[in-house]
PDB file of C-alpha atoms and ligand atoms in Angstrom:
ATOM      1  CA  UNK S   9      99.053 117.852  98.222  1.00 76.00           C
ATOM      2  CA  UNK S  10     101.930 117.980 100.888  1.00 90.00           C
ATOM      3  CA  UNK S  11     100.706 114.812 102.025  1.00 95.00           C
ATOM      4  CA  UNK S  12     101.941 113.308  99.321  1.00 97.00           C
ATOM      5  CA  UNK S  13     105.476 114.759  99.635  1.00 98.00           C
ATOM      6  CA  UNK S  14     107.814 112.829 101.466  1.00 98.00           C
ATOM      7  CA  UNK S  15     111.097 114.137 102.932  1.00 98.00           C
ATOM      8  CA  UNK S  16     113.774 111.760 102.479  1.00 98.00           C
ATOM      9  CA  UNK S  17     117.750 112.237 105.085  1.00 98.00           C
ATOM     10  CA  UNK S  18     120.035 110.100 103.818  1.00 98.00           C
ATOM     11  CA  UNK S  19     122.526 109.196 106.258  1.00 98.00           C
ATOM     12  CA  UNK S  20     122.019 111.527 108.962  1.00 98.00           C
ATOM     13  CA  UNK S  21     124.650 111.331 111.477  1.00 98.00           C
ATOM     14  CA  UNK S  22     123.732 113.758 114.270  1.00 98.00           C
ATOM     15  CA  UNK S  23     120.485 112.551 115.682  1.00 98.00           C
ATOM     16  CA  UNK S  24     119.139 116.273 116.523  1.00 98.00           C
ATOM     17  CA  UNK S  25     119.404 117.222 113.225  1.00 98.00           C
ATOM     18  CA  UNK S  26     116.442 114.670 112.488  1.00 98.00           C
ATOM     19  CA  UNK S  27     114.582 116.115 115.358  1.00 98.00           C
ATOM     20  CA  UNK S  28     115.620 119.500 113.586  1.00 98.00           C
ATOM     21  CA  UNK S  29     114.039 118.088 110.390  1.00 98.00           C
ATOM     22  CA  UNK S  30     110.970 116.777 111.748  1.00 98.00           C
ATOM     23  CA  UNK S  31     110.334 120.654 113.130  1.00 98.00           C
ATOM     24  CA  UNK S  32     110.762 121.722 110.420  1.00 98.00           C
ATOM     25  CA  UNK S  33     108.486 119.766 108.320  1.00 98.00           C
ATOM     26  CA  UNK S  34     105.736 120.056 110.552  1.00 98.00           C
ATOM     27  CA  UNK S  35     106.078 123.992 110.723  1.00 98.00           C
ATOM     28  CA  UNK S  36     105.130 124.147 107.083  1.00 98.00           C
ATOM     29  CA  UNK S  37     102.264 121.386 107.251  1.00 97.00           C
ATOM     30  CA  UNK S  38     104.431 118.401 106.077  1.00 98.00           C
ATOM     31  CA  UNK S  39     104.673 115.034 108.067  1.00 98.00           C
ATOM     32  CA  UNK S  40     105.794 112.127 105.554  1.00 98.00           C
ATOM     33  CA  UNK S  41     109.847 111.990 106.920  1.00 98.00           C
ATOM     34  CA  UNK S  42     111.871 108.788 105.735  1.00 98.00           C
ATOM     35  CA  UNK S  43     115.490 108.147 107.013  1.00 98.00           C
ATOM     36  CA  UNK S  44     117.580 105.821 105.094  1.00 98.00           C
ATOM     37  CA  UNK S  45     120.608 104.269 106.870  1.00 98.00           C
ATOM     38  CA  UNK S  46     120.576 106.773 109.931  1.00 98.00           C
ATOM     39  CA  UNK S  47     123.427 106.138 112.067  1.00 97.00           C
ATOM     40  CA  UNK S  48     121.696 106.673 115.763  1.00 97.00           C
ATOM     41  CA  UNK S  49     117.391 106.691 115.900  1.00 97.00           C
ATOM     42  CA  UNK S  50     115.639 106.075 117.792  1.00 96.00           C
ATOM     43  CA  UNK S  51     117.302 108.574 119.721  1.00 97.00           C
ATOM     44  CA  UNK S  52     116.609 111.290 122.963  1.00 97.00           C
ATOM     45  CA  UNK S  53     118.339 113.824 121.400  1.00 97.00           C
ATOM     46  CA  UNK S  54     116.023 113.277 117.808  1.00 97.00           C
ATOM     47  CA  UNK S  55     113.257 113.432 120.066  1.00 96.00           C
ATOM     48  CA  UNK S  56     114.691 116.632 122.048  1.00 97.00           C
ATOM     49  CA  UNK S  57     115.113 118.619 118.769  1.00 97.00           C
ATOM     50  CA  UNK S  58     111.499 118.136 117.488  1.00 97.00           C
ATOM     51  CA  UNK S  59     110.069 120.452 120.460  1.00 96.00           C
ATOM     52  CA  UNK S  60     106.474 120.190 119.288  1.00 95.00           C
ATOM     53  CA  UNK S  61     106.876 117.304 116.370  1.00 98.00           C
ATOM     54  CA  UNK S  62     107.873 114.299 118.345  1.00 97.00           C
ATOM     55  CA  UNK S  63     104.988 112.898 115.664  1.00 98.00           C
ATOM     56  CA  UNK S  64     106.676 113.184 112.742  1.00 98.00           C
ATOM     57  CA  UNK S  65     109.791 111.649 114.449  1.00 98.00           C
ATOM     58  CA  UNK S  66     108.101 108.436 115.727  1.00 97.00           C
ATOM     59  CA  UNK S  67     106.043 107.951 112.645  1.00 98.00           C
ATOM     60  CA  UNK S  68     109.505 108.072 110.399  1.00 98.00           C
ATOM     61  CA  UNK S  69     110.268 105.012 108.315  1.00 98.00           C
ATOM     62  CA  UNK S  70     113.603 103.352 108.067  1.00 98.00           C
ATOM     63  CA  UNK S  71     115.264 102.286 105.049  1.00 98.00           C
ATOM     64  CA  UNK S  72     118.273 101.003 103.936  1.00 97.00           C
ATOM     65  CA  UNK S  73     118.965 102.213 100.682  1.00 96.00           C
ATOM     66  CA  UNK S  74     117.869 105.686  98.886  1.00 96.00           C
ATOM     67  CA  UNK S  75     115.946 103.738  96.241  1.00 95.00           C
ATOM     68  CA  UNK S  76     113.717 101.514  98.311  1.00 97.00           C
ATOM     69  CA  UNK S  77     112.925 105.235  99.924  1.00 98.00           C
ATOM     70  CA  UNK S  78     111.689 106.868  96.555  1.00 98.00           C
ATOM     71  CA  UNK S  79     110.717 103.666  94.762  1.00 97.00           C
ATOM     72  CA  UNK S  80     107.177 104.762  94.349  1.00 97.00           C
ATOM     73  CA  UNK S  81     107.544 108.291  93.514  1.00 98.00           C
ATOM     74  CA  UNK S  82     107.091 109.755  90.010  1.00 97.00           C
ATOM     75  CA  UNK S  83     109.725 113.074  90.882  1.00 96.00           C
ATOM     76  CA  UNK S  84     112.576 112.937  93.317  1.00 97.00           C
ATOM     77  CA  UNK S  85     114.017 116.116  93.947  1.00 97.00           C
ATOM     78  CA  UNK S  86     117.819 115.769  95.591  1.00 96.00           C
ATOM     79  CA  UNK S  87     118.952 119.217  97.689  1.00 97.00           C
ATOM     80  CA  UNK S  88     122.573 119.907  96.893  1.00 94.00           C
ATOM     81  CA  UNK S  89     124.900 122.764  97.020  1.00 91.00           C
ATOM     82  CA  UNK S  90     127.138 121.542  94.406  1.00 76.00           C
ATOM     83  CA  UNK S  91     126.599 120.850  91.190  1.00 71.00           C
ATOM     84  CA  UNK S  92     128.079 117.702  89.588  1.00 66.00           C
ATOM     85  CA  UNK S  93     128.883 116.665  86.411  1.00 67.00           C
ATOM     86  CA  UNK S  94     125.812 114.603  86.045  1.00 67.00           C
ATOM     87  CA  UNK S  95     123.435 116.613  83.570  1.00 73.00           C
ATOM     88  CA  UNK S  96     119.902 116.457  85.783  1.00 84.00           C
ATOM     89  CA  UNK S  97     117.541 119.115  85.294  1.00 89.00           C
ATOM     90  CA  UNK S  98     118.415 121.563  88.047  1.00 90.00           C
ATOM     91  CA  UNK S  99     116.344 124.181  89.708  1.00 94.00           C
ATOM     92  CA  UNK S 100     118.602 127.313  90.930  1.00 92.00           C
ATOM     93  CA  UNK S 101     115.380 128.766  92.069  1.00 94.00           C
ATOM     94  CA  UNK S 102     113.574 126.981  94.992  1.00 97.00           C
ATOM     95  CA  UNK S 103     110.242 128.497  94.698  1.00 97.00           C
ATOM     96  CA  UNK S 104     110.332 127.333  90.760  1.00 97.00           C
ATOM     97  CA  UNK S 105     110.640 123.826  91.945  1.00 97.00           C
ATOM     98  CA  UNK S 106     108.205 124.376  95.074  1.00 98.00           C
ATOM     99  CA  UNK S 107     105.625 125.189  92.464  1.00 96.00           C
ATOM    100  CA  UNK S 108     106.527 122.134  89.954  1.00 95.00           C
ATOM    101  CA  UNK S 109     106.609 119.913  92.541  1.00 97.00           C
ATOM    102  CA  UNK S 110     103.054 120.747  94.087  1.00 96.00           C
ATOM    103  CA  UNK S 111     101.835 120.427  90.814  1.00 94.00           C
ATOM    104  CA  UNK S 112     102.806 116.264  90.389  1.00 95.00           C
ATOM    105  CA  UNK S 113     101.764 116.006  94.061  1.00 96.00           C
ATOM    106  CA  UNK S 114      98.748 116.753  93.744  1.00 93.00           C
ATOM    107  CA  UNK S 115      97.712 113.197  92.154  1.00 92.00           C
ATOM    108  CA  UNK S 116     101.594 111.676  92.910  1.00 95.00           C
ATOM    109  CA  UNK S 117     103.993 110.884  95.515  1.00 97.00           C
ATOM    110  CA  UNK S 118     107.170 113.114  95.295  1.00 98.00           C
ATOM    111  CA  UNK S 119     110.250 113.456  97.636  1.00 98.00           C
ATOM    112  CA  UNK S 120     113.277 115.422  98.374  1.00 98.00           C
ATOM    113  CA  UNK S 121     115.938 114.163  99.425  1.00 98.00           C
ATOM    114  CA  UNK S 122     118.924 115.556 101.794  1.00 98.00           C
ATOM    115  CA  UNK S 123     122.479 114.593 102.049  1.00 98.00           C
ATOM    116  CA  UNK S 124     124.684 113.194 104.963  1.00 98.00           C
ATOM    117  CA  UNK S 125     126.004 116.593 106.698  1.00 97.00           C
ATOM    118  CA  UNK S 126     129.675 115.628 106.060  1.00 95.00           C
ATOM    119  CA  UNK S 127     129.437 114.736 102.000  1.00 93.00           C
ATOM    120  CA  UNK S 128     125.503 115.277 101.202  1.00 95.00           C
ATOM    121  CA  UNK S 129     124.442 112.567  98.204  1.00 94.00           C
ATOM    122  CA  UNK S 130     126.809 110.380  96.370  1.00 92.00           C
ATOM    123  CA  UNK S 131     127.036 110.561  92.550  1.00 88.00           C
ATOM    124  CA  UNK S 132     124.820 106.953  92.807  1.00 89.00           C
ATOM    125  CA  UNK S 133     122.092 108.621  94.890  1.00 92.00           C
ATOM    126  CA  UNK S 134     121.705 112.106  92.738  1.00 90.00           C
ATOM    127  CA  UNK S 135     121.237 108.367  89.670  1.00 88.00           C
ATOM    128  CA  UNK S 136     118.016 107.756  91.778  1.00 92.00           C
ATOM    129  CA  UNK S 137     117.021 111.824  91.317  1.00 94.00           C
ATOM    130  CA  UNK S 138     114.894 113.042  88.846  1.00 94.00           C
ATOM    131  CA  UNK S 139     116.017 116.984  89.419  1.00 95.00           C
ATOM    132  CA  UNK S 140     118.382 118.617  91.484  1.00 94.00           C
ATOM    133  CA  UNK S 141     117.679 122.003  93.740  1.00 96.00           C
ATOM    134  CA  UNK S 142     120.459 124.201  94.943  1.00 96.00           C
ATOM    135  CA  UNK S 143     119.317 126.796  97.987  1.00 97.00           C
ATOM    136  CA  UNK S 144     121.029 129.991  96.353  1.00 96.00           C
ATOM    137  CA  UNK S 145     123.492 131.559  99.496  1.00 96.00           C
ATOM    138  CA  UNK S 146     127.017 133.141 100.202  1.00 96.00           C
ATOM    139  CA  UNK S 147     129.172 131.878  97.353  1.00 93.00           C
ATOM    140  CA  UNK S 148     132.122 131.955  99.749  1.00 95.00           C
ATOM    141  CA  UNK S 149     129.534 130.112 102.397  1.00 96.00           C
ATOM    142  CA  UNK S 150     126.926 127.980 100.683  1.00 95.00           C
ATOM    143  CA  UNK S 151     126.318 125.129 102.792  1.00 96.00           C
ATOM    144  CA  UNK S 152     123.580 124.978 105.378  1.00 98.00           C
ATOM    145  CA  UNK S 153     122.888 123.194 108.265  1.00 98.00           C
ATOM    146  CA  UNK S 154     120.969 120.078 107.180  1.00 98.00           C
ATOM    147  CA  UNK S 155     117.791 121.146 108.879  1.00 98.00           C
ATOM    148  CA  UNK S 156     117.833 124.448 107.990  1.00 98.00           C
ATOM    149  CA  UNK S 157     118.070 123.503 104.311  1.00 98.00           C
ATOM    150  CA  UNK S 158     115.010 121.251 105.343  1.00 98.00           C
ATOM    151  CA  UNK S 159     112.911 124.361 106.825  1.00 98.00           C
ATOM    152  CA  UNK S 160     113.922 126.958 103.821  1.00 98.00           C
ATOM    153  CA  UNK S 161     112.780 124.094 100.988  1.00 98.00           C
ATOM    154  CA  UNK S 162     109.593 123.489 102.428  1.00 98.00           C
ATOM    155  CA  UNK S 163     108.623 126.645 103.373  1.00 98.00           C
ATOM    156  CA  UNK S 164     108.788 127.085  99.804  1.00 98.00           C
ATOM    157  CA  UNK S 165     106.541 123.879  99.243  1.00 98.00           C
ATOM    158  CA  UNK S 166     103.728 125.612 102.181  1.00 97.00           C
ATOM    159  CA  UNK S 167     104.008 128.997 100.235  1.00 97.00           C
ATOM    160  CA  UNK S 168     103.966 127.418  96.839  1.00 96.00           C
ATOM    161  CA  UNK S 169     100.823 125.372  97.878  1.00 95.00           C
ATOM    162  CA  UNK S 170      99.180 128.374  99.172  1.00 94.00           C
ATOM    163  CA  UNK S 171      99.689 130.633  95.984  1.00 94.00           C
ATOM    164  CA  UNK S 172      97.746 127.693  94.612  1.00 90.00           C
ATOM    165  CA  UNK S 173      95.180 127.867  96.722  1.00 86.00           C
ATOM    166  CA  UNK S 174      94.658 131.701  96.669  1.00 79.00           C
ATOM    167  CA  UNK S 175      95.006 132.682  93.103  1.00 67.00           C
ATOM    168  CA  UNK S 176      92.890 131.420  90.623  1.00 49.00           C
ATOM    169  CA  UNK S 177      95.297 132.210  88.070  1.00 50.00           C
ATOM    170  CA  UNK S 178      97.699 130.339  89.582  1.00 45.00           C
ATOM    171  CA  UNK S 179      95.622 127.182  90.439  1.00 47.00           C
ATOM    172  CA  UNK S 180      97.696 124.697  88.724  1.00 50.00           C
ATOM    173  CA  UNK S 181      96.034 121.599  86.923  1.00 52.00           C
ATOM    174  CA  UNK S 182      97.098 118.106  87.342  1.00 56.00           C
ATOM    175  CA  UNK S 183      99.283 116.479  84.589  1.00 61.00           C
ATOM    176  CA  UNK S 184      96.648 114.894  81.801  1.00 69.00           C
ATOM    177  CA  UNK S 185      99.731 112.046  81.826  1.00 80.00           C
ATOM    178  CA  UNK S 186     100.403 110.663  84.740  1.00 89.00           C
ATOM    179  CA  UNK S 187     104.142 110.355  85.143  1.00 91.00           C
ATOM    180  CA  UNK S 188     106.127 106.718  85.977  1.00 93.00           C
ATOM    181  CA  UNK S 189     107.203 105.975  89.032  1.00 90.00           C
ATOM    182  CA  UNK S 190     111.093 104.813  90.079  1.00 90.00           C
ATOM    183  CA  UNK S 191     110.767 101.276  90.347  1.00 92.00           C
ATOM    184  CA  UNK S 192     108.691 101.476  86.400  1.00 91.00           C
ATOM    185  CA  UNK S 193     111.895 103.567  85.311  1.00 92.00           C
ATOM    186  CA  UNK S 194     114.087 101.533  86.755  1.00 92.00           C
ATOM    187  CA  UNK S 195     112.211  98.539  85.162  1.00 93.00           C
ATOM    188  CA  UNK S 196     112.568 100.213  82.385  1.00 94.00           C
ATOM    189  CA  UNK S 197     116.347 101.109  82.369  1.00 93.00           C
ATOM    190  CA  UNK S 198     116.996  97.365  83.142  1.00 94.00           C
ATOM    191  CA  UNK S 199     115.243  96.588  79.857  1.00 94.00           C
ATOM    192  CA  UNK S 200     117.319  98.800  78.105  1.00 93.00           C
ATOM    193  CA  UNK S 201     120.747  97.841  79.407  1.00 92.00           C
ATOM    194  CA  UNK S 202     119.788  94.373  78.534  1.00 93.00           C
ATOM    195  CA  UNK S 203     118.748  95.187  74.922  1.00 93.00           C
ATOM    196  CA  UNK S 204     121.717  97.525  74.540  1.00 91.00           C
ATOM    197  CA  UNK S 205     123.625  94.626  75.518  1.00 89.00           C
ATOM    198  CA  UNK S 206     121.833  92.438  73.660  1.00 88.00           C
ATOM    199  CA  UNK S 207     122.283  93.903  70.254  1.00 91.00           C
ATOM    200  CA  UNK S 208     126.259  94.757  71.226  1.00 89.00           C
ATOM    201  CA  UNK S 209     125.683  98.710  71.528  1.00 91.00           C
ATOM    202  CA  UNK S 210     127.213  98.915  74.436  1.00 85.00           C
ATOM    203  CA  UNK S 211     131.446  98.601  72.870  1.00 82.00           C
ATOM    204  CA  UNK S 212     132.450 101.146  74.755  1.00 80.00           C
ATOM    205  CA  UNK S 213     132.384 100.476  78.586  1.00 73.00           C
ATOM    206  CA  UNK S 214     133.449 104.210  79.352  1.00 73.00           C
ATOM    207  CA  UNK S 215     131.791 106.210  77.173  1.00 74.00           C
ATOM    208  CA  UNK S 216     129.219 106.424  79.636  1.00 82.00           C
ATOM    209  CA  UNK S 217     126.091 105.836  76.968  1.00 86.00           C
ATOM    210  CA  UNK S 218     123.810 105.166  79.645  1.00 86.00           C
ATOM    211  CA  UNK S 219     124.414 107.764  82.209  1.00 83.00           C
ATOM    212  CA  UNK S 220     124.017 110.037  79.263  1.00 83.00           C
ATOM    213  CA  UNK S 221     121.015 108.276  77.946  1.00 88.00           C
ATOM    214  CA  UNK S 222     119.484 108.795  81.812  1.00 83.00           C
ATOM    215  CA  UNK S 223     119.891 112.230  81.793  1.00 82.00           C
ATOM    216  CA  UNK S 224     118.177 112.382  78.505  1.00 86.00           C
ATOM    217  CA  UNK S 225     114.943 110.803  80.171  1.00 88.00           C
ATOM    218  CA  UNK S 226     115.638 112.517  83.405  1.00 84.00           C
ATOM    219  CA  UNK S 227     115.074 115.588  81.076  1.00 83.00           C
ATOM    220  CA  UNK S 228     112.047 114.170  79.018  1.00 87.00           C
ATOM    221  CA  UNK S 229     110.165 113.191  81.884  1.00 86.00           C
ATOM    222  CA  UNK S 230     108.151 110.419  79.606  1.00 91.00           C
ATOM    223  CA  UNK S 231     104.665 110.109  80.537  1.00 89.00           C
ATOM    224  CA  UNK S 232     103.580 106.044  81.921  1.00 92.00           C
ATOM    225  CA  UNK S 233     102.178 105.741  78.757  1.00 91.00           C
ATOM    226  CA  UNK S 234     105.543 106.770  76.681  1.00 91.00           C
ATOM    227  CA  UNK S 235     107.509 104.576  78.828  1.00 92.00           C
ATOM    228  CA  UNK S 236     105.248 101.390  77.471  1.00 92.00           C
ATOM    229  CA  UNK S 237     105.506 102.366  74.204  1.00 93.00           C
ATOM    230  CA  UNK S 238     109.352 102.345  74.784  1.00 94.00           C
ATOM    231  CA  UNK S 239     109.093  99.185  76.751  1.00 93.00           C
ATOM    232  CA  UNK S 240     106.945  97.606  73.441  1.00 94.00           C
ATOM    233  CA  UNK S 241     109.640  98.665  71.079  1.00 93.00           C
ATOM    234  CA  UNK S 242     112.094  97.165  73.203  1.00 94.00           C
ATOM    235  CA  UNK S 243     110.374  94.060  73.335  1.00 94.00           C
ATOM    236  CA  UNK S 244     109.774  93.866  69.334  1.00 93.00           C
ATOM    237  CA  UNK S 245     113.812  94.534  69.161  1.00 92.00           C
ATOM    238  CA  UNK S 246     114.535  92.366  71.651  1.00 90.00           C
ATOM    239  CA  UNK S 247     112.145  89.470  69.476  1.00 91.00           C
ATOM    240  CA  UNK S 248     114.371  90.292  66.182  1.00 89.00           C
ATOM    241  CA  UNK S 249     117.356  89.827  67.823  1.00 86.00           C
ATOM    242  CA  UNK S 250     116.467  86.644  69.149  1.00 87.00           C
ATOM    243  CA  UNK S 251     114.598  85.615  65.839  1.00 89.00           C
ATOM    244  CA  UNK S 252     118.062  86.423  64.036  1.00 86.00           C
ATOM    245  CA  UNK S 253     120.805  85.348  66.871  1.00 78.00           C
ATOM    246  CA  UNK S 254     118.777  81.879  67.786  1.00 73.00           C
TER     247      UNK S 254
HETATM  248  N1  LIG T 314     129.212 118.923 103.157  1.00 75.99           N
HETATM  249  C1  LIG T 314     128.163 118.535 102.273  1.00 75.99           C
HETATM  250  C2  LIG T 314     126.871 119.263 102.548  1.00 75.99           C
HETATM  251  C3  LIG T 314     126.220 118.847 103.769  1.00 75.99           C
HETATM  252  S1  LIG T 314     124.885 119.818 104.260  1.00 75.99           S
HETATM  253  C4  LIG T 314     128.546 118.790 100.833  1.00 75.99           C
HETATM  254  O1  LIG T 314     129.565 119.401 100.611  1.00 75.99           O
HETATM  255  O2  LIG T 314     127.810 118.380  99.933  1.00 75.99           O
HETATM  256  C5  LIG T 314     123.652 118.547 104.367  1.00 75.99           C
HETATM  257  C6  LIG T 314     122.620 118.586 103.281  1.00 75.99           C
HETATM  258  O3  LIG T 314     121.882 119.815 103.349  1.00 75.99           O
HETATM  259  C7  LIG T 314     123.128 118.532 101.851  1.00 75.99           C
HETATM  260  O4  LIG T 314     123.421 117.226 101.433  1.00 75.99           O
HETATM  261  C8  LIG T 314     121.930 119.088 101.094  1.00 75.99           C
HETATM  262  O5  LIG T 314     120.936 118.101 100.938  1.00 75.99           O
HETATM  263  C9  LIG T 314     121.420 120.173 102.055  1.00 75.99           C
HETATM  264  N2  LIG T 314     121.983 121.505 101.709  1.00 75.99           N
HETATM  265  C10 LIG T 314     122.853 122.255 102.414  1.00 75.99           C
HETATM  266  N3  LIG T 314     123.096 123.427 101.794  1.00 75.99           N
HETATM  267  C11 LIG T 314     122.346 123.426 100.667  1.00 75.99           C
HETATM  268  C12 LIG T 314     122.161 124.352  99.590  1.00 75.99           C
HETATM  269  N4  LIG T 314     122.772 125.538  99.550  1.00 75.99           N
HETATM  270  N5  LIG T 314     121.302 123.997  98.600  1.00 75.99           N
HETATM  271  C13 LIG T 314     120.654 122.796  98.616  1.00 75.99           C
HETATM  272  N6  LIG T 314     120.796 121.896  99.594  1.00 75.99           N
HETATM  273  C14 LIG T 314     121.630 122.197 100.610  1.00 75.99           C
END
């Protein structure tokens, strides 16, 4: 199960603070760290902070953008403070999404993702989430150090997974549907801009119609099989159109 959750820094600019991370991960049993765009690594000073997890440092992968990073996963979970404006299902309560989250892992690859420690995720990078967590803290003082918000979220991913294990009540099943990954979503929003297009729905370039209609399926969470029926009826629109408009 934590195997298959990755921890993704976006943009780290101190180096210890992915040593930091990579502690902290491997305190609580995880070891799947991705770094997109980090501005120093290799580094000594990553390599200082890790103490015992030099491991999970040196097998990090390197990316350049946040979606190549979570292209495969089916939930990606972005750690922020603040809320924005964009309407993503949000958990307020860490172990609530500690416990959803080891759920899909159990048959999927999830991540969470962590901010730069000087403006955390852009408004495009929380586009590539699925959900949003905010660590609850000081409301006069809410913002951690990044690793720190790295070791309190997955402690909450080790406890979560061992409530599972203990309790039978608790054992949670895996989801009867499996759930699409980012790049089939994406796929999938592509279609739909172009039929939107298409069929001239899209009039009114700041309405913002499809960062509404995101959040809508952000919320949904289709199942793979609910996204191909959406992907048919696009298809069978996108046929009429063309049968009418030759
Ligand atoms: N100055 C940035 C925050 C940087 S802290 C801002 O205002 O957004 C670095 C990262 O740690 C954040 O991007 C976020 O991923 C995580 N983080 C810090 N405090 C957090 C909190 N209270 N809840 C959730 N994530 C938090």
């Amino acid at each position: 199960m934590l195997s298959n959750i990755r921890i993704v820094l976006v943009q780290t600019f101190h180096p210890g603070n992915i040593g930091a991370s990579a502690r902290a991960m491997k305190t609580m049993g995880l070891s799947q760290l991705t770094l997109v765009n980090p501005r120093c690594f290799p580094d000594e000073e990553a390599t200082r902070l890790a103490a015992g997890a030099e491991d999970v440092v040196i097998n990090a992968s390197v990316t350049n953008a946040m979606a190549d990073a979570v292209a495969d996963c089916v939930q990606v979970i972005g750690a922020s403070a603040r809320l924005r404006n964009l309407p993503l299902p949000h958990f307020d309560e860490p172990d609530r999404m500690a416990e959803d989250t080891i759920t899909v892992a159990r048959s999927e690859p999830v991540a969470l993702v962590f901010g730069r420690e000087r403006f955390g995720l852009t408004n495009d990078e929380l586009r590539h989430c699925t959900h949003q967590v905010s660590i609850p803290a000081n409301p006069d003082y809410g913002i951690l150090n990044l690793a720190q918000a790295v070791q309190v979220l997955c402690y909450e991913l080790f406890r979560a997974q061992q409530r599972t294990q203990q309790t039978h009540t608790h054992q949670a099943l895996p989801r009867q549907t499996p759930l699409p990954s980012q790049e089939q979503l994406a796929h999938f929003y592509e279609h739909l801009h172009r039929v939107m297009k298409d069929v001239g729905f899209l009039t009114q370039p700041h309405a913002r119609t499809e960062e509404h209609l995101h959040a809508l399926f952000a919320r949904a969470q289709p199942s793979r099989k609910e996204l191909s029926i959406l992907r048919g009826f696009l298809s069978a629109v996108e046929k009429k159109a063309q049968d009418t408009n030759p």
